[in-house]
Short mmCIF file of C-alpha atoms and ligand atoms in Angstrom, two decimals:
data_model
loop_
_atom_site.label_atom_id
_atom_site.label_comp_id
_atom_site.label_asym_id
_atom_site.label_seq_id
_atom_site.Cartn_x
_atom_site.Cartn_y
_atom_site.Cartn_z
CA MET A 127 -21.13 -14.06 -26.63
CA LYS A 128 -19.59 -14.19 -23.19
CA ARG A 129 -20.66 -11.99 -20.66
CA ILE A 130 -18.57 -11.14 -17.45
CA VAL A 131 -20.64 -9.02 -14.73
CA ILE A 132 -18.75 -7.03 -12.07
CA LEU A 133 -20.58 -6.23 -8.88
CA GLY A 134 -19.17 -3.29 -7.06
CA GLY A 135 -17.30 -0.30 -8.53
CA GLY A 136 -14.88 0.25 -5.64
CA PHE A 137 -10.96 -0.43 -5.65
CA GLY A 138 -11.28 -4.33 -6.41
CA GLY A 139 -14.06 -3.81 -8.99
CA VAL A 140 -12.47 -1.36 -10.91
CA ALA A 141 -9.26 -2.94 -10.96
CA ALA A 142 -10.73 -6.12 -12.28
CA ALA A 143 -12.62 -4.18 -14.78
CA ALA A 144 -9.76 -2.08 -16.02
CA TYR A 145 -7.96 -5.49 -16.69
CA LEU A 146 -10.54 -7.04 -18.44
CA ASP A 147 -11.40 -3.89 -20.30
CA ARG A 148 -7.79 -3.95 -21.74
CA ALA A 149 -7.94 -7.84 -22.23
CA PHE A 150 -11.10 -7.96 -24.40
CA ARG A 151 -11.11 -4.34 -25.99
CA HIS A 152 -11.28 -5.59 -29.47
CA ASP A 153 -12.99 -8.93 -28.95
CA THR A 154 -16.56 -8.70 -29.84
CA ALA A 155 -17.37 -12.00 -28.37
CA VAL A 156 -17.00 -10.87 -24.68
CA GLU A 157 -19.03 -8.22 -23.07
CA ILE A 158 -18.12 -6.96 -19.82
CA VAL A 159 -21.04 -5.20 -17.33
CA VAL A 160 -19.89 -3.31 -14.29
CA ILE A 161 -22.87 -2.65 -11.75
CA SER A 162 -22.48 -0.26 -8.88
CA ASP A 163 -25.19 1.73 -6.98
CA THR A 164 -23.00 5.12 -7.37
CA ASN A 165 -21.34 6.20 -11.03
CA PHE A 166 -18.16 7.26 -8.85
CA MET A 167 -15.29 5.03 -6.92
CA VAL A 168 -14.77 6.43 -3.62
CA TYR A 169 -10.96 7.15 -2.95
CA THR A 170 -11.33 6.29 0.86
CA PRO A 171 -7.93 7.35 1.90
CA MET A 172 -9.13 10.85 1.20
CA LEU A 173 -12.48 10.62 3.01
CA ALA A 174 -11.10 12.13 6.30
CA GLU A 175 -9.82 15.44 4.29
CA VAL A 176 -13.16 15.43 2.66
CA ALA A 177 -15.11 15.31 6.13
CA GLY A 178 -12.39 17.96 7.20
CA GLY A 179 -13.16 20.17 4.23
CA THR A 180 -9.56 20.07 2.72
CA ILE A 181 -10.59 18.22 -0.28
CA GLU A 182 -13.83 19.02 -2.21
CA PRO A 183 -16.12 15.85 -2.25
CA ARG A 184 -16.33 15.42 -6.13
CA HIS A 185 -12.33 15.23 -6.34
CA ALA A 186 -12.31 12.34 -4.09
CA VAL A 187 -14.51 10.20 -6.23
CA PRO A 188 -13.37 9.44 -9.68
CA PRO A 189 -16.14 8.43 -12.02
CA ILE A 190 -16.39 4.82 -12.64
CA ARG A 191 -16.78 5.27 -16.42
CA SER A 192 -13.47 6.93 -16.80
CA PHE A 193 -11.67 3.95 -16.46
CA LEU A 194 -13.92 1.97 -18.97
CA LYS A 195 -13.42 1.89 -22.86
CA LYS A 196 -15.04 -1.08 -23.74
CA ALA A 197 -16.97 -2.28 -20.64
CA HIS A 198 -20.44 -1.06 -19.95
CA PHE A 199 -21.46 0.61 -16.76
CA ARG A 200 -24.86 0.54 -15.09
CA GLU A 201 -25.79 2.52 -11.91
CA ALA A 202 -28.03 -0.06 -10.25
CA GLY A 203 -28.21 -1.39 -6.85
CA VAL A 204 -27.64 -5.34 -6.44
CA LEU A 205 -30.52 -7.00 -4.85
CA ALA A 206 -29.88 -10.51 -5.06
CA ILE A 207 -27.44 -13.15 -6.75
CA ASP A 208 -28.96 -16.60 -8.06
CA PRO A 209 -25.68 -18.62 -8.58
CA LYS A 210 -28.22 -21.57 -9.59
CA ASN A 211 -29.68 -19.70 -12.69
CA ARG A 212 -26.60 -17.34 -13.13
CA THR A 213 -28.48 -14.15 -12.54
CA VAL A 214 -28.31 -11.04 -10.73
CA GLN A 215 -31.58 -9.14 -9.70
CA LEU A 216 -31.12 -5.45 -9.78
CA ASP A 217 -32.81 -2.06 -8.63
CA LEU A 218 -32.70 0.08 -11.48
CA GLY A 219 -34.23 3.05 -9.54
CA ASN A 220 -37.77 4.91 -9.40
CA GLY A 221 -39.19 1.31 -8.64
CA ALA A 222 -37.67 -0.49 -11.59
CA ARG A 223 -36.17 -3.90 -11.31
CA GLY A 224 -33.87 -5.79 -13.80
CA GLN A 225 -32.36 -9.01 -14.04
CA LEU A 226 -28.75 -9.84 -15.91
CA SER A 227 -27.53 -12.94 -16.51
CA TYR A 228 -23.83 -13.91 -16.54
CA ASP A 229 -21.24 -16.25 -17.80
CA TYR A 230 -18.64 -15.18 -15.24
CA LEU A 231 -19.21 -13.35 -12.11
CA LEU A 232 -16.87 -11.01 -9.80
CA ILE A 233 -18.74 -9.86 -6.40
CA ALA A 234 -16.74 -6.88 -5.13
CA LEU A 235 -19.23 -5.31 -2.96
CA GLY A 236 -17.07 -4.22 -0.07
CA ALA A 237 -18.32 -3.84 3.49
CA VAL A 238 -20.42 -1.40 5.64
CA THR A 239 -19.96 0.14 9.01
CA ASN A 240 -20.77 -2.41 11.79
CA PHE A 241 -22.49 -0.57 14.53
CA ALA A 242 -23.62 -3.46 16.24
CA HIS A 243 -21.19 -3.07 19.39
CA ALA A 244 -22.99 -0.24 21.14
CA THR A 245 -26.83 0.42 21.85
CA GLY A 246 -28.29 3.10 19.86
CA ALA A 247 -25.07 3.71 17.56
CA ALA A 248 -26.93 2.53 14.24
CA GLU A 249 -29.51 5.39 14.95
CA HIS A 250 -27.48 8.10 16.47
CA CYS A 251 -24.02 7.76 14.97
CA THR A 252 -22.49 8.57 11.57
CA GLY A 253 -19.84 6.30 10.09
CA LEU A 254 -16.82 7.37 8.10
CA LYS A 255 -17.17 4.86 5.12
CA ASP A 256 -18.29 6.48 2.19
CA LEU A 257 -18.86 9.95 0.58
CA PHE A 258 -22.06 10.46 2.19
CA ASP A 259 -20.55 10.12 5.69
CA ALA A 260 -17.72 12.42 5.21
CA PHE A 261 -19.92 15.20 3.36
CA PHE A 262 -22.48 14.40 6.75
CA ILE A 263 -19.58 15.16 9.08
CA ARG A 264 -18.40 18.03 7.62
CA ASN A 265 -21.75 19.87 7.66
CA ARG A 266 -22.64 18.39 10.92
CA ALA A 267 -19.62 19.96 12.47
CA LEU A 268 -20.37 23.53 10.94
CA THR A 269 -24.09 23.02 12.34
CA MET A 270 -22.82 22.50 15.67
CA LEU A 271 -20.80 25.48 15.59
CA GLU A 272 -23.71 27.59 14.34
CA ARG A 273 -25.99 26.14 17.18
CA ALA A 274 -23.42 26.84 19.66
CA GLU A 275 -23.21 30.78 18.74
CA THR A 276 -26.98 31.03 19.40
CA THR A 277 -27.18 29.83 22.85
CA ASN A 278 -25.94 30.50 26.15
CA ASP A 279 -27.22 27.20 27.78
CA PRO A 280 -23.93 25.91 28.99
CA GLN A 281 -25.11 21.97 29.09
CA LEU A 282 -26.36 22.59 25.48
CA ARG A 283 -23.17 24.26 24.58
CA ARG A 284 -21.30 21.49 25.99
CA GLU A 285 -23.18 18.91 23.94
CA LEU A 286 -22.94 20.99 20.87
CA LEU A 287 -19.37 21.38 21.03
CA THR A 288 -18.18 17.76 22.11
CA PHE A 289 -17.35 15.48 19.51
CA VAL A 290 -16.61 11.54 20.04
CA VAL A 291 -14.94 9.37 17.43
CA ALA A 292 -15.15 5.42 18.40
CA GLY A 293 -12.27 3.34 16.74
CA GLY A 294 -8.30 3.78 16.73
CA GLY A 295 -7.99 2.45 13.26
CA TYR A 296 -6.74 4.72 10.10
CA SER A 297 -10.43 5.89 9.81
CA GLY A 298 -10.73 6.79 13.52
CA VAL A 299 -7.37 8.46 13.72
CA GLU A 300 -7.61 10.40 10.52
CA GLY A 301 -11.02 11.52 11.05
CA ILE A 302 -10.67 13.08 14.33
CA ALA A 303 -7.68 14.80 13.00
CA ALA A 304 -9.28 16.22 10.03
CA LEU A 305 -12.35 17.34 12.32
CA GLU A 306 -9.81 18.95 14.75
CA ASP A 307 -8.61 20.98 12.14
CA LEU A 308 -11.97 22.07 10.41
CA LEU A 309 -13.15 22.93 13.93
CA HIS A 310 -10.44 24.98 15.34
CA GLY A 311 -9.66 26.59 11.78
CA ALA A 312 -13.44 27.44 11.55
CA LEU A 313 -13.48 29.08 15.15
CA ARG A 314 -12.10 32.62 13.77
CA PHE A 315 -15.67 33.06 12.31
CA TYR A 316 -17.39 31.93 15.43
CA PRO A 317 -16.28 34.72 17.96
CA GLY A 318 -18.77 33.60 20.52
CA ILE A 319 -17.06 30.35 20.86
CA ARG A 320 -13.88 29.85 23.03
CA PRO A 321 -11.37 27.47 21.63
CA SER A 322 -11.30 25.74 25.24
CA GLU A 323 -15.16 24.99 24.92
CA LEU A 324 -14.34 22.39 21.84
CA ARG A 325 -13.75 18.95 23.19
CA LEU A 326 -12.60 16.02 20.85
CA ILE A 327 -12.51 12.70 22.41
CA LEU A 328 -11.12 9.47 20.60
CA ALA A 329 -12.23 6.29 22.19
CA PRO A 330 -10.30 3.39 20.46
CA HIS A 331 -11.56 0.69 22.71
CA GLY A 332 -8.15 -1.07 22.28
CA PRO A 333 -4.93 -0.34 23.99
CA ARG A 334 -3.24 0.98 21.01
CA LEU A 335 -3.81 3.44 18.18
CA LEU A 336 -3.12 2.09 14.58
CA GLU A 337 -2.78 -1.59 15.66
CA GLU A 338 -1.25 -2.57 12.27
CA ILE A 339 1.79 -0.62 12.41
CA ASP A 340 4.69 -0.40 14.67
CA PRO A 341 3.83 0.52 18.45
CA ARG A 342 5.94 3.27 18.48
CA LEU A 343 4.16 5.13 15.93
CA GLY A 344 0.90 4.56 17.48
CA GLU A 345 2.64 6.20 20.66
CA TYR A 346 3.74 9.01 18.48
CA VAL A 347 0.14 9.83 17.53
CA VAL A 348 -1.07 9.45 21.33
CA GLU A 349 1.30 11.90 22.37
CA LYS A 350 0.91 14.28 19.31
CA PHE A 351 -2.84 14.26 20.06
CA GLN A 352 -2.42 14.68 23.55
CA ARG A 353 -0.60 17.82 22.97
CA ARG A 354 -3.01 18.98 20.86
CA THR A 355 -6.85 19.21 21.92
CA ILE A 356 -7.63 15.36 21.15
CA ASP A 357 -8.34 13.64 24.17
CA VAL A 358 -7.16 9.97 23.46
CA ARG A 359 -8.65 7.33 25.98
CA LEU A 360 -6.68 4.15 25.45
CA GLY A 361 -8.52 0.75 26.46
CA VAL A 362 -11.66 2.70 26.42
CA GLY A 363 -14.80 1.92 24.06
CA ILE A 364 -18.25 3.14 23.67
CA THR A 365 -21.28 1.00 25.03
CA ALA A 366 -24.14 3.29 24.21
CA VAL A 367 -24.99 6.30 22.12
CA THR A 368 -28.19 8.48 22.25
CA GLU A 369 -28.95 11.80 20.44
CA ARG A 370 -27.28 13.94 23.48
CA SER A 371 -24.66 11.56 24.61
CA ALA A 372 -22.12 8.79 24.52
CA THR A 373 -21.50 6.49 27.30
CA LEU A 374 -17.98 5.13 27.71
CA THR A 375 -16.93 1.44 28.81
CA THR A 376 -15.62 3.09 31.98
CA GLY A 377 -19.42 4.43 32.80
CA GLU A 378 -18.82 7.69 32.09
CA VAL A 379 -21.30 9.61 30.06
CA ILE A 380 -20.15 12.27 27.82
CA PRO A 381 -22.70 14.95 26.46
CA SER A 382 -22.33 14.96 22.80
CA ARG A 383 -24.42 15.74 19.90
CA THR A 384 -21.86 14.18 17.43
CA VAL A 385 -20.35 10.57 17.64
CA ILE A 386 -18.74 9.22 14.71
CA TRP A 387 -18.38 5.54 14.61
CA THR A 388 -15.27 4.02 12.83
CA ALA A 389 -14.90 0.84 15.05
CA GLY A 390 -15.62 -1.89 12.59
CA ILE A 391 -16.84 -2.95 9.61
CA LYS A 392 -19.20 -6.09 8.27
CA VAL A 393 -19.87 -7.80 4.91
CA ASN A 394 -22.13 -5.83 2.80
CA PRO A 395 -25.61 -7.13 3.87
CA VAL A 396 -26.69 -7.89 0.46
CA LEU A 397 -24.74 -11.22 0.67
CA HIS A 398 -26.92 -12.10 3.50
CA GLY A 399 -29.27 -13.81 1.49
CA VAL A 400 -26.85 -15.36 -0.99
CA THR A 401 -26.46 -19.19 -1.11
CA LEU A 402 -22.87 -19.24 -1.56
CA PRO A 403 -20.21 -20.37 0.69
CA LYS A 404 -19.51 -18.11 3.60
CA ASN A 405 -17.21 -17.94 6.81
CA LYS A 406 -18.74 -17.26 10.14
CA HIS A 407 -18.59 -13.37 9.71
CA GLY A 408 -20.58 -13.76 6.35
CA ALA A 409 -17.60 -13.37 4.13
CA LEU A 410 -17.50 -15.30 0.94
CA THR A 411 -14.90 -18.07 1.16
CA VAL A 412 -12.63 -18.42 -2.02
CA ASN A 413 -9.48 -20.31 -3.04
CA GLY A 414 -6.20 -18.95 -3.80
CA TYR A 415 -7.34 -18.07 -7.56
CA LEU A 416 -10.10 -16.03 -5.84
CA GLN A 417 -12.78 -18.56 -7.16
CA VAL A 418 -15.53 -18.78 -4.50
CA THR A 419 -15.49 -22.16 -3.01
CA ASP A 420 -17.15 -24.93 -5.46
CA HIS A 421 -18.06 -22.41 -7.98
CA PRO A 422 -15.49 -21.94 -10.68
CA THR A 423 -17.21 -18.87 -12.64
CA ILE A 424 -17.72 -16.94 -9.44
CA PHE A 425 -14.85 -15.02 -8.12
CA ALA A 426 -14.99 -12.71 -4.88
CA LEU A 427 -12.71 -10.41 -3.57
CA GLY A 428 -11.94 -7.30 -1.22
CA ASP A 429 -13.73 -6.33 2.05
CA CYS A 430 -16.74 -8.91 1.40
CA THR A 431 -14.35 -11.78 1.30
CA ALA A 432 -12.32 -13.95 3.17
CA VAL A 433 -8.97 -14.23 1.06
CA PRO A 434 -6.55 -16.64 2.31
CA LEU A 435 -2.97 -15.87 2.95
CA PRO A 436 -1.00 -18.20 0.87
CA GLU A 437 0.66 -19.88 4.14
CA GLY A 438 -2.67 -21.05 4.96
CA GLN A 439 -2.97 -19.54 8.27
CA GLY A 440 -5.45 -16.46 8.27
CA PHE A 441 -6.58 -14.06 5.51
CA TYR A 442 -5.42 -11.03 4.03
CA ALA A 443 -6.43 -7.66 5.69
CA PRO A 444 -9.53 -5.31 4.20
CA THR A 445 -7.57 -2.90 2.36
CA ALA A 446 -7.61 -1.11 -0.60
CA GLN A 447 -3.97 -1.96 -1.45
CA ASN A 448 -4.87 -5.79 -1.41
CA ALA A 449 -8.33 -5.07 -3.24
CA ILE A 450 -6.54 -3.42 -6.00
CA ARG A 451 -4.27 -6.38 -6.55
CA GLU A 452 -6.76 -9.00 -5.97
CA GLY A 453 -8.71 -7.39 -8.79
CA ALA A 454 -5.91 -7.59 -11.23
CA VAL A 455 -5.50 -11.24 -10.40
CA VAL A 456 -9.24 -11.99 -10.82
CA GLY A 457 -9.14 -10.12 -14.17
CA LYS A 458 -6.48 -12.30 -15.45
CA ASN A 459 -8.08 -15.55 -14.02
CA ILE A 460 -11.31 -14.57 -15.99
CA ALA A 461 -9.58 -13.71 -19.11
CA ARG A 462 -7.71 -17.32 -18.81
CA LEU A 463 -11.20 -18.97 -18.51
CA VAL A 464 -12.87 -17.26 -21.28
CA ARG A 465 -10.07 -18.14 -23.23
CA ASN A 466 -10.13 -21.70 -22.23
CA LYS A 467 -6.59 -21.91 -20.62
CA SER A 468 -6.61 -23.87 -17.40
CA ARG A 469 -3.56 -22.36 -15.30
CA LEU A 470 -4.80 -19.70 -13.26
CA GLN A 471 -2.97 -17.24 -11.11
CA THR A 472 -2.52 -17.82 -7.18
CA PHE A 473 -3.09 -14.48 -5.37
CA THR A 474 0.05 -13.30 -3.15
CA TYR A 475 1.09 -10.01 -2.33
CA LYS A 476 3.06 -8.23 0.46
CA PRO A 477 1.74 -4.73 1.38
CA ILE A 478 4.10 -2.08 0.76
CA GLY A 479 3.49 -0.36 4.08
CA SER A 480 0.90 1.87 5.69
CA MET A 481 0.48 5.39 6.47
CA ALA A 482 -1.93 7.68 8.28
CA SER A 483 -2.46 11.59 8.12
CA LEU A 484 -2.67 13.30 11.59
CA GLY A 485 -3.71 16.92 10.14
CA GLN A 486 -1.61 19.99 10.98
CA ARG A 487 1.03 18.79 8.64
CA GLN A 488 1.69 15.67 10.65
CA ALA A 489 1.61 12.13 9.60
CA VAL A 490 2.80 8.64 10.32
CA ALA A 491 4.23 6.10 7.59
CA GLN A 492 5.73 2.71 7.91
CA LEU A 493 7.45 1.63 4.71
CA GLY A 494 8.99 -1.51 5.00
CA GLY A 495 11.42 -1.54 7.82
CA LEU A 496 11.31 2.39 7.60
CA ARG A 497 9.42 4.49 10.00
CA LEU A 498 8.64 8.10 9.41
CA SER A 499 6.69 10.63 11.43
CA GLY A 500 5.94 14.32 11.40
CA LEU A 501 6.48 16.43 8.39
CA PRO A 502 8.42 13.90 6.15
CA ALA A 503 5.75 11.43 6.93
CA TRP A 504 3.24 14.06 5.75
CA PHE A 505 5.16 14.58 2.43
CA ALA A 506 5.13 11.14 1.94
CA TRP A 507 1.55 10.61 2.76
CA ARG A 508 0.35 13.16 0.18
CA GLY A 509 3.04 12.45 -2.54
CA ALA A 510 1.91 8.71 -2.39
CA TYR A 511 -1.70 9.24 -2.46
CA LEU A 512 -1.39 11.83 -4.90
CA ALA A 513 0.43 9.45 -7.18
CA LYS A 514 -2.11 6.62 -6.60
CA LEU A 515 -4.97 8.58 -8.15
CA PRO A 516 -5.96 7.16 -11.41
CA ASN A 517 -5.36 10.51 -13.59
CA TRP A 518 -3.80 13.74 -14.25
CA SER A 519 -6.88 15.83 -13.67
CA ASP A 520 -7.81 14.34 -10.46
CA ARG A 521 -4.19 14.76 -9.17
CA ILE A 522 -4.43 18.46 -10.35
CA ARG A 523 -7.83 18.78 -8.58
CA ILE A 524 -6.77 17.53 -5.39
CA GLY A 525 -3.30 19.38 -5.61
CA LEU A 526 -4.79 22.62 -6.11
CA ASP A 527 -7.42 21.82 -3.23
CA TRP A 528 -4.27 21.17 -0.99
CA ILE A 529 -2.57 24.33 -1.98
CA THR A 530 -5.53 26.44 -1.47
CA ASP A 531 -5.86 24.91 2.30
CA LEU A 532 -2.20 26.08 2.77
CA PHE A 533 -3.13 29.62 2.09
CA ALA A 534 -7.11 30.14 2.52
CA PRO A 535 -8.85 30.31 5.62
CA VAL A 536 -11.38 27.24 6.23
CA ASP A 537 -14.58 27.13 4.28
CA ILE A 538 -17.55 27.17 6.68
CA VAL A 539 -20.17 26.90 3.83
CA GLN A 540 -22.70 24.28 5.02
CA ILE A 541 -24.65 22.65 2.19
CA PRO A 542 -27.41 20.58 4.08
CA VAL A 543 -28.51 17.36 2.48
CA ASP A 544 -30.52 14.70 3.54
CA ARG A 545 -28.06 11.81 3.81
CA ARG A 546 -30.79 8.95 3.78
CA SER A 547 -31.59 10.22 0.19
CA ARG A 548 -28.73 8.27 -1.35
CA LEU A 549 -28.73 8.99 -5.25
CA THR A 550 -30.61 6.84 -7.25
CA PRO A 551 -30.69 6.45 -10.96
CA SER A 552 -33.13 9.32 -12.39
CA PHE A 553 -34.36 7.57 -15.51
CA THR A 554 -37.81 5.84 -15.53
CA PRO A 555 -38.29 2.30 -16.66
CA SER A 556 -40.18 3.38 -19.93
CA SER A 557 -36.89 5.64 -21.00
CA PRO A 558 -34.68 4.97 -23.82
CA LEU A 559 -31.72 4.80 -21.18
CA ALA A 560 -33.19 2.12 -19.11
CA ALA A 561 -34.14 0.05 -22.12
CA SER A 562 -30.65 0.07 -23.43
CA ALA A 563 -29.10 -1.16 -20.29
CA PRO A 564 -27.04 -4.54 -21.66
CA GLY A 565 -29.12 -7.76 -20.36
CA THR A 566 -31.50 -5.30 -18.69
CA GLY A 567 -33.17 -4.57 -22.03
CA SER A 568 -35.75 -6.42 -24.22
CA GLY A 569 -37.09 -9.56 -22.53
CA GLU A 570 -35.03 -9.27 -19.45
CA LYS A 571 -36.24 -6.27 -17.74
CA GLN A 572 -39.23 -6.60 -15.25
CA PRO A 573 -40.45 -3.42 -14.02
CA SER A 574 -42.08 -4.34 -10.61
C1 LIG B 1287 -11.72 6.37 5.81
C2 LIG B 1287 -11.28 4.98 5.04
C3 LIG B 1287 -9.73 5.25 5.01
C4 LIG B 1287 -9.14 4.31 4.26
N1 LIG B 1287 -7.83 4.01 4.01
C5 LIG B 1287 -7.07 3.19 3.33
C6 LIG B 1287 -5.92 3.33 3.10
O1 LIG B 1287 -5.24 4.31 3.35
N2 LIG B 1287 -5.08 2.28 2.45
C7 LIG B 1287 -5.66 1.05 2.13
O2 LIG B 1287 -5.29 0.17 1.59
N3 LIG B 1287 -7.10 0.81 2.73
C8 LIG B 1287 -7.74 1.94 3.07
N4 LIG B 1287 -9.25 1.82 3.38
C9 LIG B 1287 -10.02 0.18 3.27
C10 LIG B 1287 -10.41 0.48 1.63
O3 LIG B 1287 -11.06 1.47 1.57
C11 LIG B 1287 -11.13 -1.01 1.52
O4 LIG B 1287 -10.50 -1.94 1.92
C12 LIG B 1287 -11.45 -0.82 0.06
O5 LIG B 1287 -12.32 0.02 -0.49
C13 LIG B 1287 -12.07 -2.34 -0.36
O6 LIG B 1287 -12.30 -2.47 -1.53
P1 LIG B 1287 -13.38 -3.48 -2.07
O7 LIG B 1287 -13.18 -3.06 -3.54
O8 LIG B 1287 -13.58 -4.62 -1.66
O9 LIG B 1287 -14.81 -2.42 -1.68
P2 LIG B 1287 -15.30 -0.88 -1.93
O10 LIG B 1287 -14.02 -0.25 -2.38
O11 LIG B 1287 -16.06 -0.60 -0.68
O12 LIG B 1287 -16.13 -0.98 -3.30
C14 LIG B 1287 -17.52 -1.80 -3.03
C15 LIG B 1287 -18.26 -1.20 -4.35
O13 LIG B 1287 -19.50 -1.71 -4.17
C16 LIG B 1287 -20.52 -0.69 -4.39
N5 LIG B 1287 -21.88 -1.40 -3.87
C17 LIG B 1287 -22.19 -1.76 -2.36
N6 LIG B 1287 -23.14 -2.32 -2.21
C18 LIG B 1287 -23.76 -2.21 -3.69
C19 LIG B 1287 -24.91 -2.73 -3.89
N7 LIG B 1287 -26.29 -3.32 -3.12
N8 LIG B 1287 -25.45 -2.59 -5.37
C20 LIG B 1287 -24.33 -2.06 -6.37
N9 LIG B 1287 -22.98 -1.68 -5.74
C21 LIG B 1287 -22.89 -1.61 -4.39
C22 LIG B 1287 -20.04 0.33 -3.51
O14 LIG B 1287 -20.92 1.54 -3.83
C23 LIG B 1287 -18.86 0.19 -4.11
O15 LIG B 1287 -18.44 0.86 -5.27
C24 LIG B 1287 -9.94 2.86 3.90
C25 LIG B 1287 -11.30 2.68 4.34
C26 LIG B 1287 -12.15 4.00 4.86
C27 LIG B 1287 -13.28 3.63 5.24
#
């Protein structure tokens, strides 16, 4: 029996798992196990709309199990990888630890928000990287409106009603646009707040927005935002954040209780202690077949990996588009190794294009040589992302969310959650569920 273990249930991990699931559906000599710390995959292009309340959080996160027929899914946190002994250490929740051995391993653990560039950012900012962040931002925005309604203190109102976003990439642009829609749409329920009291500031640090696409589209976004209520500070970043303020690189101190950090990602910290070849940023280094350097049975992809461009100069960008294609190639290559075939496939891919939603039925899109903006780009954005959803039920759910949003007023219900209490597996070490986890059952599970 050969066991293939996939760490991470994001775009790359799920794409590889889906390929292997099909390839070995009827092969009883191969076991596939997917490990991830949530039982859903986050459809990140929809996160800004979750933060803005246009899409229900559940609708942006398809369950990983729905992609798998043969493969086993196990909700667990990866604690460590031991390449020498071919094992992975797992946190099974409620204090239980497990160990899983593998014959072939895929590391697809992604990245986390990098708050390192500003003092206090890690303590006082939220990212826009996962479902919890998006959920938190929506609740936070509504809480600020509720608090502002109950105070006449002008300084406090200014802090509560000022929202700052750091970063001018897709997450920053889409995040602030969705936040603006939410806040202005909600104001009809808050008669004590004047629209002019709301301040939204985008500090991209760089001289442009959306640096990955045609500069003309970036300029279009700046112009649109400035005409709305979003104050874009090109070339300005954030140096420090406190509970009540953000200090800009210009020295200006902005009073604000809500600073959203989208200015950078870093490799998943789980990989810090892993003794596999990495570059200076901590990303795993791989060859063109996506095998980790000098480890032919370990593969890596996506945001935690430096995937070399075929020309040998530079690396593929950390995008879902790339991670999905990398996942399919890893799936193929592992299947070939399992079947003792020597020729592996090299990963090459040219991105189709990119798009950013700007709220208010506006977007920008660059598809090959074609540039779109405004309403046509917005239709293209929604059409493309709806089509890319994994199944019809998700498409229907999100389609209905969008239709509801066209006609219904903004929903201002707050659902307070403690964002530190990430979901953990609810089973106990002695429960039958824990014992039946492949590779974590008899003999291998080690309750701590
Ligand atoms: C707001 C936002 C919008 C984006 N929009 C786009 C877009 O429009 N187009 C595009 O191409 N890209 C977009 N991206 C980038 C894209 O989401 C990433 O490049 C992509 O998710 C990378 O895929 P991955 O498989 O490497 O990692 P991920 O998709 O991040 O998956 C990592 C997986 O590992 C799991 N995991 C992490 N740590 C552990 C652990 N210790 N134990 C167990 N499991 C763990 C996570 O839960 C997750 O399931 C966007 C990103 C963000 C944040």
